[in-house]
Tab-separated table of C-alpha atoms and ligand atoms in Angstrom:
chain	number	residue	atom	x	y	z
Y	202	MET	CA	153.913	-81.082	-7.249
Y	203	SER	CA	154.394	-81.702	-11.096
Y	204	GLU	CA	154.944	-85.495	-10.113
Y	205	ALA	CA	151.872	-86.006	-8.002
Y	206	LEU	CA	150.208	-84.548	-10.916
Y	207	LEU	CA	151.339	-86.986	-13.266
Y	208	THR	CA	150.214	-90.213	-11.161
Y	209	ASP	CA	147.270	-88.902	-9.921
Y	210	LEU	CA	144.328	-90.778	-11.298
Y	211	ARG	CA	141.694	-88.645	-10.039
Y	212	PHE	CA	143.178	-85.920	-11.468
Y	213	HIS	CA	143.586	-87.333	-15.231
Y	214	ARG	CA	139.845	-89.194	-15.138
Y	215	LEU	CA	138.756	-85.984	-13.980
Y	216	LEU	CA	139.951	-84.422	-17.973
Y	217	LEU	CA	137.884	-87.210	-18.974
Y	218	ALA	CA	135.230	-86.446	-17.375
Y	219	PHE	CA	135.787	-82.546	-18.852
Y	220	ASP	CA	135.736	-84.518	-22.675
Y	221	GLN	CA	133.060	-86.977	-22.202
Y	222	ASP	CA	131.053	-83.444	-21.180
Y	223	LEU	CA	132.405	-81.952	-23.932
Y	224	ALA	CA	131.369	-84.409	-26.481
Y	225	ALA	CA	127.802	-84.907	-25.014
Y	226	ARG	CA	127.354	-81.280	-26.029
Y	227	ALA	CA	128.920	-81.925	-29.491
Y	228	ARG	CA	126.447	-84.746	-30.057
Y	229	THR	CA	123.164	-82.700	-29.852
Y	230	GLY	CA	124.819	-80.193	-32.566
Y	231	ARG	CA	124.217	-80.889	-36.382
Y	232	CYS	CA	126.427	-81.161	-39.053
Y	233	ARG	CA	128.099	-77.651	-40.172
Y	234	ARG	CA	128.510	-78.872	-44.002
Y	235	CYS	CA	124.906	-80.329	-44.514
Y	236	GLY	CA	122.786	-80.470	-41.372
Y	237	GLY	CA	122.508	-83.799	-41.022
Y	238	VAL	CA	122.205	-85.786	-38.244
Y	239	LEU	CA	126.036	-86.765	-35.782
Y	240	HIS	CA	126.774	-90.396	-35.654
Y	241	SER	CA	129.570	-91.093	-32.474
Y	242	ALA	CA	132.952	-92.100	-34.679
Y	243	ARG	CA	135.352	-92.571	-31.946
Y	244	TYR	CA	138.721	-93.631	-32.528
Y	245	ARG	CA	141.640	-94.935	-30.591
Y	246	ARG	CA	144.739	-93.279	-29.553
Y	247	LYS	CA	147.470	-94.216	-27.434
Y	248	PRO	CA	148.612	-91.682	-25.235
Y	249	ARG	CA	152.143	-91.881	-23.746
Y	250	GLY	CA	153.119	-91.312	-20.357
Y	251	LEU	CA	150.169	-91.526	-18.593
Y	252	PRO	CA	149.778	-93.683	-15.341
Y	253	ALA	CA	148.367	-97.296	-15.535
Y	254	GLY	CA	145.156	-98.136	-14.339
Y	255	LEU	CA	142.885	-95.200	-16.662
Y	256	GLY	CA	140.948	-97.733	-18.564
Y	257	ASP	CA	139.778	-98.282	-21.802
Y	258	GLU	CA	137.809	-95.364	-22.557
Y	259	TYR	CA	140.581	-92.564	-21.620
Y	260	ARG	CA	142.257	-94.012	-25.147
Y	261	GLN	CA	139.106	-93.396	-27.108
Y	262	ARG	CA	139.048	-89.941	-28.954
Y	263	PHE	CA	135.719	-88.667	-29.341
Y	264	SER	CA	134.478	-87.440	-32.437
Y	265	PHE	CA	131.712	-87.758	-34.599
Y	266	CYS	CA	130.360	-88.160	-38.344
Y	267	CYS	CA	127.727	-86.945	-40.395
Y	268	ALA	CA	125.012	-89.435	-40.912
Y	269	ALA	CA	124.339	-88.442	-44.319
Y	270	ARG	CA	125.899	-90.694	-46.792
Y	271	GLN	CA	127.044	-88.481	-49.483
Y	272	CYS	CA	128.316	-85.945	-46.708
Y	273	CYS	CA	130.505	-87.572	-43.978
Y	274	LYS	CA	132.377	-84.761	-42.778
Y	275	ARG	CA	133.807	-85.573	-39.438
Y	276	LYS	CA	133.584	-83.445	-36.534
Y	277	THR	CA	136.557	-84.133	-33.666
Y	278	VAL	CA	135.603	-82.682	-30.277
Y	279	MET	CA	138.478	-80.402	-28.328
Y	280	SER	CA	139.922	-82.450	-25.660
Y	281	LEU	CA	141.687	-81.715	-22.828
Y	282	ARG	CA	143.319	-85.220	-22.931
Y	283	PHE	CA	144.992	-84.855	-25.939
Y	284	LEU	CA	146.607	-82.070	-28.021
Y	285	GLY	CA	146.472	-82.505	-31.568
Y	286	ARG	CA	148.075	-85.634	-33.113
Y	287	LYS	CA	150.943	-85.374	-30.222
Y	288	MET	CA	151.950	-89.060	-28.968
Y	289	TYR	CA	151.798	-88.132	-25.541
Y	290	ALA	CA	148.553	-86.981	-23.354
Y	291	ALA	CA	148.368	-83.392	-23.371
Y	292	ALA	CA	148.634	-83.136	-19.532
Y	293	ILE	CA	152.238	-84.689	-19.905
Y	294	LEU	CA	153.217	-82.721	-22.165
Y	295	VAL	CA	152.731	-79.719	-20.431
Y	296	LEU	CA	153.792	-80.388	-17.475
Y	297	ILE	CA	156.998	-81.764	-18.620
Y	298	SER	CA	157.594	-78.971	-21.058
Y	299	ALA	CA	157.115	-77.044	-18.077
Y	300	LEU	CA	159.862	-77.960	-16.251
Y	301	ARG	CA	162.146	-76.123	-18.449
Y	302	HIS	CA	161.876	-73.388	-16.217
Y	303	GLY	CA	162.143	-73.418	-12.196
Y	304	ALA	CA	162.834	-77.909	-11.955
Y	305	THR	CA	166.136	-78.963	-11.220
Y	306	GLN	CA	168.268	-80.888	-13.647
Y	307	ALA	CA	168.003	-83.872	-11.228
Y	308	THR	CA	164.021	-83.150	-10.664
Y	309	ARG	CA	163.473	-82.837	-14.830
Y	310	HIS	CA	165.580	-86.223	-15.743
Y	311	ARG	CA	163.582	-88.162	-13.077
Y	312	LEU	CA	160.345	-87.413	-14.098
Y	313	GLN	CA	161.048	-87.795	-17.772
Y	314	ALA	CA	162.099	-90.854	-16.670
Y	315	LEU	CA	158.865	-91.415	-15.327
Y	316	VAL	CA	156.684	-90.594	-18.436
Y	317	GLY	CA	159.148	-92.311	-20.662
Y	318	ALA	CA	160.239	-89.574	-22.885
Y	319	SER	CA	163.580	-89.557	-24.189
Y	320	ARG	CA	165.382	-86.256	-24.943
Y	321	ARG	CA	165.030	-86.083	-28.146
Y	322	THR	CA	161.234	-85.924	-27.474
Y	323	ILE	CA	161.913	-83.262	-24.569
Y	324	THR	CA	163.431	-81.207	-27.617
Y	325	ARG	CA	161.080	-82.018	-30.230
Y	326	TRP	CA	158.232	-80.572	-27.513
Y	327	HIS	CA	160.603	-77.163	-26.726
Y	328	ARG	CA	160.416	-76.505	-30.698
Y	329	TRP	CA	156.790	-77.387	-31.055
Y	330	TRP	CA	156.129	-74.686	-28.279
Y	331	CYS	CA	158.541	-71.903	-29.547
Y	332	GLU	CA	158.226	-72.621	-33.032
Y	333	THR	CA	154.691	-74.116	-34.417
Y	334	PHE	CA	152.855	-73.465	-31.297
Y	335	VAL	CA	153.023	-69.488	-31.675
Y	336	SER	CA	153.147	-69.645	-35.321
Y	337	THR	CA	149.386	-70.748	-35.390
Y	338	ALA	CA	146.245	-68.524	-35.579
Y	339	PHE	CA	145.186	-69.918	-32.060
Y	340	TRP	CA	147.746	-68.270	-30.389
Y	341	GLN	CA	148.253	-65.298	-32.528
Y	342	SER	CA	144.641	-64.501	-31.657
Y	343	ALA	CA	144.879	-65.663	-28.133
Y	344	ARG	CA	148.176	-63.940	-27.453
Y	345	ALA	CA	146.497	-60.286	-28.370
Y	346	SER	CA	143.535	-60.708	-25.700
Y	347	LEU	CA	146.436	-61.188	-22.631
Y	348	ASP	CA	147.324	-58.074	-20.749
Y	349	VAL	CA	150.792	-58.832	-19.836
Y	350	PRO	CA	152.642	-60.344	-22.954
Y	351	VAL	CA	154.031	-64.065	-22.020
Y	352	SER	CA	157.470	-65.204	-22.545
Y	353	THR	CA	157.613	-66.984	-25.662
Y	354	ALA	CA	160.817	-68.830	-24.411
Y	355	ALA	CA	159.524	-70.024	-21.236
Y	356	LEU	CA	156.408	-71.647	-22.868
Y	357	PRO	CA	154.188	-73.183	-21.454
Y	358	ALA	CA	155.562	-72.566	-17.771
Y	359	SER	CA	155.357	-68.493	-18.861
Y	360	LEU	CA	151.439	-69.629	-19.614
Y	361	LEU	CA	150.708	-72.027	-17.107
Y	362	GLU	CA	151.599	-69.386	-14.255
Y	363	ARG	CA	149.653	-66.904	-15.897
Y	364	PHE	CA	145.839	-69.179	-13.927
Y	365	ALA	CA	145.481	-68.837	-10.719
Y	366	GLY	CA	144.722	-71.646	-8.278
Y	367	ASP	CA	146.478	-74.727	-7.249
Y	368	PRO	CA	148.639	-76.695	-9.875
Y	369	ALA	CA	146.346	-79.153	-10.867
Y	370	THR	CA	143.577	-76.035	-11.493
Y	371	GLN	CA	145.998	-74.441	-13.430
Y	372	LEU	CA	146.664	-77.339	-15.563
Y	373	GLN	CA	143.375	-77.888	-16.404
Y	374	ALA	CA	142.701	-74.059	-17.030
Y	375	LEU	CA	145.552	-74.282	-19.573
Y	376	LEU	CA	144.331	-77.551	-21.252
Y	377	ARG	CA	141.095	-75.865	-21.070
Y	378	PHE	CA	142.591	-72.660	-23.284
Y	379	LEU	CA	144.454	-74.779	-25.571
Y	380	GLY	CA	140.631	-76.863	-26.176
Y	381	PRO	CA	140.399	-75.051	-29.642
Y	382	LEU	CA	143.703	-76.131	-31.031
Y	383	THR	CA	142.884	-79.493	-30.293
Y	384	GLY	CA	138.959	-80.225	-32.277
Y	385	GLY	CA	138.179	-80.022	-35.768
Y	386	ALA	CA	140.120	-78.520	-38.561
Y	387	ALA	CA	143.047	-77.221	-35.985
Y	388	VAL	CA	144.029	-81.158	-35.582
Y	389	HIS	CA	144.911	-81.650	-39.211
Y	390	ALA	CA	147.141	-78.581	-38.952
Y	391	MET	CA	149.089	-79.123	-36.239
Q	518	ZN	ZN1	127.043	-83.748	-43.525
């Protein structure tokens, strides 16, 4: 199931559509520092691990800059495609990390090879979930809102299974849940 999602262009395009929608809404806002008008200031990313054929816009991170010359405050929009400064696409990072729990070793190795992630990268992601992610202010506050505690050692699989629906719906919901980590000041804190 993970394999189908990893390579499903429609699924990844849907994430782009969500990001476009979030950007369109952010566009109508004003600068939080001075109230000035916002101008588009997209920047290029090269998200790794994605299937070919997603097009150029997929590699653009939606962001805005205040048009007032003396201000220039940047506002980067929450994203379902990018998780902060992580090199890999957010969906890939979540899915591959979640395989640690429940997938056979053979499946894990095949899918890691499919997205081109080395064992070192996977270990780094695991550490990120278990150490960095759990210590963010976002998670500290989000976990308090969960009725039943989530196993920290089994992140992100333990979190993914909290969302209802088929695997695509669960993953979308988790990416949206992680959204506050991906926009604004939090991007630079990661
Ligand atoms: Zn401003």
